[in-house]
Tab-separated table of C-alpha atoms in Angstrom:
chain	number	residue	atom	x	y	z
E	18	UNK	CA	43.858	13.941	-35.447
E	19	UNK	CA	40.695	12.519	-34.959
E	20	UNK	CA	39.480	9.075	-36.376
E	21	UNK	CA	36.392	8.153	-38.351
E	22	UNK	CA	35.839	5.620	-35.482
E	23	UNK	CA	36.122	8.496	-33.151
E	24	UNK	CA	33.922	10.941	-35.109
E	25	UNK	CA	31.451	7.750	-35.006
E	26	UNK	CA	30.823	7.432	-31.311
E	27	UNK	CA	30.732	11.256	-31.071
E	28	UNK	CA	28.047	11.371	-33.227
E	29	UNK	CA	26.251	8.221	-32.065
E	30	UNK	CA	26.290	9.605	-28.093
E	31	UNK	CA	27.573	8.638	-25.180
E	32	UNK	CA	28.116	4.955	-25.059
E	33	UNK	CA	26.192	2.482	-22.720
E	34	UNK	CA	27.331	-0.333	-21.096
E	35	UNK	CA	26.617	-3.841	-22.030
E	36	UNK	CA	23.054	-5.137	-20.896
E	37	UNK	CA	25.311	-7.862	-18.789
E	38	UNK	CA	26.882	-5.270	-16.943
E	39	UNK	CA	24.038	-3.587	-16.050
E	40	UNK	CA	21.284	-4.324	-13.570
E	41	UNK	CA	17.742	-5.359	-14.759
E	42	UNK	CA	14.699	-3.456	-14.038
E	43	UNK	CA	12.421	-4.112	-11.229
E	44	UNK	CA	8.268	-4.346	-11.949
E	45	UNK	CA	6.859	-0.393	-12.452
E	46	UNK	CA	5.668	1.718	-9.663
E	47	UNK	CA	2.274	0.793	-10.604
E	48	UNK	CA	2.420	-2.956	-10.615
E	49	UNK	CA	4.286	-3.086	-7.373
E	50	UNK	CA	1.373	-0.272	-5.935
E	51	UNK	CA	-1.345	-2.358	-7.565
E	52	UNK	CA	0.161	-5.921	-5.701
E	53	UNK	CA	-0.155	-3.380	-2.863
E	54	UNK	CA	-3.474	-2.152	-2.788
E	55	UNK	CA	-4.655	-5.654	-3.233
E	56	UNK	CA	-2.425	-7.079	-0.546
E	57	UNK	CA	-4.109	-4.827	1.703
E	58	UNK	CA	-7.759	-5.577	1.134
E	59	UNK	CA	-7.324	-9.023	1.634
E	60	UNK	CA	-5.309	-8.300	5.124
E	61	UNK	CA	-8.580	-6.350	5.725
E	62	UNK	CA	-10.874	-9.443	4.480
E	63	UNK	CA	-8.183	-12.165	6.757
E	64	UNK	CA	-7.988	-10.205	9.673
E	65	UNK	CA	-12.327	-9.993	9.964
E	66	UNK	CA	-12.271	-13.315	10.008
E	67	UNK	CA	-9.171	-14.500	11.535
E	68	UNK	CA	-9.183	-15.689	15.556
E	69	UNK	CA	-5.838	-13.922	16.343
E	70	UNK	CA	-4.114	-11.862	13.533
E	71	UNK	CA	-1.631	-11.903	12.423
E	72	UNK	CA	-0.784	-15.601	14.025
E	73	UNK	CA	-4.056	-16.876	11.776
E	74	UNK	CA	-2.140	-17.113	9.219
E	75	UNK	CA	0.021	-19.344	9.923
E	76	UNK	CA	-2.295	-21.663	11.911
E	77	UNK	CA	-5.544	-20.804	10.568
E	78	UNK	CA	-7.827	-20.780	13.135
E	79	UNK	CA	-11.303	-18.600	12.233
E	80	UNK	CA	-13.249	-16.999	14.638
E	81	UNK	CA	-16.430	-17.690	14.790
E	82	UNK	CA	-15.775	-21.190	13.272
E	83	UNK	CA	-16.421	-21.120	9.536
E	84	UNK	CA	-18.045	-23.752	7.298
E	85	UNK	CA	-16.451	-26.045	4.502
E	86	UNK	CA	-17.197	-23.442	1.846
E	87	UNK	CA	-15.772	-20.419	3.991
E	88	UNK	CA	-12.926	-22.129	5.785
E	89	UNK	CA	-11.286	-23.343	1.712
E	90	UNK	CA	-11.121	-19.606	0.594
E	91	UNK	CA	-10.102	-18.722	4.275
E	92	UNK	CA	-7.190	-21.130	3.707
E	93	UNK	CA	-6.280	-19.332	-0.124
E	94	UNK	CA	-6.595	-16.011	1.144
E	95	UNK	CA	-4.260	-16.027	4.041
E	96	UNK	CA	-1.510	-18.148	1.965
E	97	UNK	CA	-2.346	-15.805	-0.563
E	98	UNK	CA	-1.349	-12.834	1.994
E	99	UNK	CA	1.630	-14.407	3.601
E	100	UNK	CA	3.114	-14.679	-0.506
E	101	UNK	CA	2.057	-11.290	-1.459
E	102	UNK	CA	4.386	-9.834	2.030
E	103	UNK	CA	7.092	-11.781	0.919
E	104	UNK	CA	6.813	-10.366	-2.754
E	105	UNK	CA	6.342	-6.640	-1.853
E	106	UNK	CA	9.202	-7.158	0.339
E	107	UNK	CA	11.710	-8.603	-2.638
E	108	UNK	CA	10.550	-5.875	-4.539
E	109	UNK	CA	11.140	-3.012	-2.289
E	110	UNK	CA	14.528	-4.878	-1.644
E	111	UNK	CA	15.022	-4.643	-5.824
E	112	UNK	CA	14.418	-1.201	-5.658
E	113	UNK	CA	16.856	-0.098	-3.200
E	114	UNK	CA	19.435	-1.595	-4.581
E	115	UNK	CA	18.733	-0.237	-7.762
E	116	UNK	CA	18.567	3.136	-6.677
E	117	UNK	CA	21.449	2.887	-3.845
E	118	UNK	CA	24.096	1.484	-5.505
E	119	UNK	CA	23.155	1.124	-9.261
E	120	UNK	CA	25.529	-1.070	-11.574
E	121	UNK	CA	27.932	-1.712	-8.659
E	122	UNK	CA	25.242	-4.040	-7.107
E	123	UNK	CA	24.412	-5.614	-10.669
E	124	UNK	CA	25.202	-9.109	-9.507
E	125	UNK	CA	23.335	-8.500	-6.265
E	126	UNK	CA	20.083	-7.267	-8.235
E	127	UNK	CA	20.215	-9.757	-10.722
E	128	UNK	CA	20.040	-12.550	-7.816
E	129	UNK	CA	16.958	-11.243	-6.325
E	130	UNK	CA	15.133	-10.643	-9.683
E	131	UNK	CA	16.118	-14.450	-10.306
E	132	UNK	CA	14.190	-15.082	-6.629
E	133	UNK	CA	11.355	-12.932	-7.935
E	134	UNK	CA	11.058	-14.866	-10.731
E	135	UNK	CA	11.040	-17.912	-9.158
E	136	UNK	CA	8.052	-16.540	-6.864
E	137	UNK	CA	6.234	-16.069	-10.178
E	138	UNK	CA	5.801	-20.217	-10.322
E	139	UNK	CA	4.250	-20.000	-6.801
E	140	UNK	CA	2.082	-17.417	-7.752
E	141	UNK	CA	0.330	-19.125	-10.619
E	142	UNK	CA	0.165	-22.516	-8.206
E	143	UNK	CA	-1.983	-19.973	-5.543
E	144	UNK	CA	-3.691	-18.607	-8.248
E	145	UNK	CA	-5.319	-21.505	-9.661
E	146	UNK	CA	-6.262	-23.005	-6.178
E	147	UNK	CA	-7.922	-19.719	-5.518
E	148	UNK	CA	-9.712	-19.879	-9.101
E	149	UNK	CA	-10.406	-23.619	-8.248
E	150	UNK	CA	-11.348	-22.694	-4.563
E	151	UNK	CA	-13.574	-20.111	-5.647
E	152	UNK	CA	-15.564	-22.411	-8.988
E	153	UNK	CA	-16.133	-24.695	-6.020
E	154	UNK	CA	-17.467	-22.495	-3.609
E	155	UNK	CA	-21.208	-23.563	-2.007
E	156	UNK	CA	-23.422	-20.657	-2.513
E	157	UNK	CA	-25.824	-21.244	0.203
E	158	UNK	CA	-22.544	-21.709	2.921
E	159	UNK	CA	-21.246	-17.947	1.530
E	160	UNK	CA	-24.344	-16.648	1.935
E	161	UNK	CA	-24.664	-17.789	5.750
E	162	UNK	CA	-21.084	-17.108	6.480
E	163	UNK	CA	-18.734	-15.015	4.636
E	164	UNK	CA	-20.204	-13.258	1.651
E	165	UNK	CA	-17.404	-10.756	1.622
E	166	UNK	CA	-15.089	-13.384	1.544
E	167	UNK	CA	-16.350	-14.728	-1.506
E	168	UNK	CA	-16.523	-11.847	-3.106
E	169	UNK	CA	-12.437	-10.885	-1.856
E	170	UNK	CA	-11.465	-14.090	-3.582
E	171	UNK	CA	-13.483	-13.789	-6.677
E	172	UNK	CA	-11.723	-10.570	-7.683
E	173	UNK	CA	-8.279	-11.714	-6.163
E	174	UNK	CA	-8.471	-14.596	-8.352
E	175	UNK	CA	-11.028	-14.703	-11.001
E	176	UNK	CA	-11.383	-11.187	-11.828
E	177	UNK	CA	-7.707	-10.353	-11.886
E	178	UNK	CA	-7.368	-13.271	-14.724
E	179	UNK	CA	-10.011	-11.675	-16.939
E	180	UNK	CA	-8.321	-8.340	-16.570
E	181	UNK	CA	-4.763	-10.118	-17.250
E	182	UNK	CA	-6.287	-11.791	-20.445
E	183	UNK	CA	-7.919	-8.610	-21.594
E	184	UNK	CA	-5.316	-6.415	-21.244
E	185	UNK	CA	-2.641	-9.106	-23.218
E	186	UNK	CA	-5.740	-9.009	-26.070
E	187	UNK	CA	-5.287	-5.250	-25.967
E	188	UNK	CA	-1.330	-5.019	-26.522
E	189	UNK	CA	-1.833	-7.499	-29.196
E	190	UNK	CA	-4.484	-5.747	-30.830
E	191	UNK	CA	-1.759	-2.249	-30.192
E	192	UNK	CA	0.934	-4.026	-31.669
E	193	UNK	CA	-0.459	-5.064	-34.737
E	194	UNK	CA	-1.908	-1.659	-35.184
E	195	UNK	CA	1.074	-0.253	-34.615
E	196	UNK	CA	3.294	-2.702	-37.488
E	197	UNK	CA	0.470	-2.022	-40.120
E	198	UNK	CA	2.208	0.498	-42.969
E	199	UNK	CA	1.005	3.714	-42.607
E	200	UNK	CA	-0.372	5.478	-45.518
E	201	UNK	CA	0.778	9.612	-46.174
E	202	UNK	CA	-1.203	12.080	-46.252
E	203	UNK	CA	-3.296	13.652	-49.316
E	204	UNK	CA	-1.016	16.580	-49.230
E	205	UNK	CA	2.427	14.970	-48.856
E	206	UNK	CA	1.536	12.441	-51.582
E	207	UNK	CA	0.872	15.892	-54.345
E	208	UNK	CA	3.714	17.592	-52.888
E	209	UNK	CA	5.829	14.245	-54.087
E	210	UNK	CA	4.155	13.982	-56.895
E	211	UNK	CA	6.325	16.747	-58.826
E	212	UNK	CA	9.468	15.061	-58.052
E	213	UNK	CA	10.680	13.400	-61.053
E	214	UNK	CA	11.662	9.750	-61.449
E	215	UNK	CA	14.845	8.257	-60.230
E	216	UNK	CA	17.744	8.592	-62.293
E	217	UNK	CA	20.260	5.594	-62.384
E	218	UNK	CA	23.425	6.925	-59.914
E	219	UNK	CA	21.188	9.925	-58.186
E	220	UNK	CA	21.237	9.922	-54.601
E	221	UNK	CA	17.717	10.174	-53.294
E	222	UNK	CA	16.074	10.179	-49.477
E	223	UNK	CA	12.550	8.417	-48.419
E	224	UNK	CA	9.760	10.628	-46.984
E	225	UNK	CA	6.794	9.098	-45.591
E	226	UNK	CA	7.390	6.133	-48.275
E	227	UNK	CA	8.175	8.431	-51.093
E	228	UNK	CA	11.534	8.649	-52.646
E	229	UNK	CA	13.018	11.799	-54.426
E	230	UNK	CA	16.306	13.334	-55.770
E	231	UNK	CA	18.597	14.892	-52.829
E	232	UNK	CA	18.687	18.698	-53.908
């Protein structure tokens, strides 16, 4: 014999295991190729302007010697690059786990997301030096020295914020679209029309916000 407990879970699926048992998902495939795409232009941008790459970015030394103006957003850009390797490497770490050893490793994933998290407090600190850094920023001096510097840390920094900001405006705007009641149609309202009133005791379903007698 067969329970109604039984007969439940059959119906219901295959069960899942608790969300503490099992591992938490790492950033998309396009977030971590986005962090990548950007990591690489300004390798491209530190390395024109770096003395010896990749040891500039550790000691910072420019070649040719840059100006106030150039040698601040030299500074946030390589610090900027040095965080963005260790990030992409966490990640890809995340992701083999994931996909090696699944829930078995769930303690081991869970640690390193708790890392990557923490690298999300040192990511805001470099972003708002770079914003500050870039507000700051002596046009004449870019325009002697290192225009496509400037313009490297104005879309690292700057431009990346507006498109952050716009794009949380837009999944508001999606979400409350999306909980507004929506209304039926022309036809399904006439079609419900004909169904007569509830009777007290009558067992009736909802269509589309419309209630009628089970047949």
């Amino acid at each position: 014999a067969v329970s109604c407990s039984g007969l439940g879970a059959m119906r219901r699926g295959p069960l899942v295991a608790p969300a503490a048992s099992r591992p938490p998902r790492p950033a998309g495939a396009f977030s971590l190729l986005t962090t990548a795409l950007i990591a690489a232009w300004q390798t491209a941008i530190v390395h024109d302007h770096a003395k010896t790459f990749p040891s500039s970015l550790w000691t910072g030394e420019a070649n040719p010697p840059l100006n106030t103006t150039c040698s601040r957003l030299f500074d946030v850009l390589r610090c900027t690059v040095m965080f963005a390797a260790v990030v992409l490497t966490l990640k890809l770490l995340i992701l083999i786990f994931i996909r090696g050893c699944g829930d078995s490793c769930a303690t081991c994933v869970g640690r390193l997301m708790l890392a990557d998290s923490a690298m999300d407090a040192v990511r805001w600190v470099i972003w708002m030096w770079g914003i500050w850094m870039v507000l700051m920023s002596n046009e004449q001096q870019v325009r002697a020295q290192c225009p496509g510097l400037h313009e490297c840390a104005w879309w690292s920094y700057i431009g990346l914020a507006i498109i952050s900001v716009a794009m949380i405006v837009v999944g508001v705007i999606c979400g409350m679209m999306g909980m507004s009641p929506r209304r039926p149609s022309p036809h399904l309202e006439a079609q419900m029309a004909d169904f007569p009133p509830q009777m007290p005791g009558a067992v009736h379903y909802n269509v589309g916000g419309f209630t009628g007698p089970r047949l």
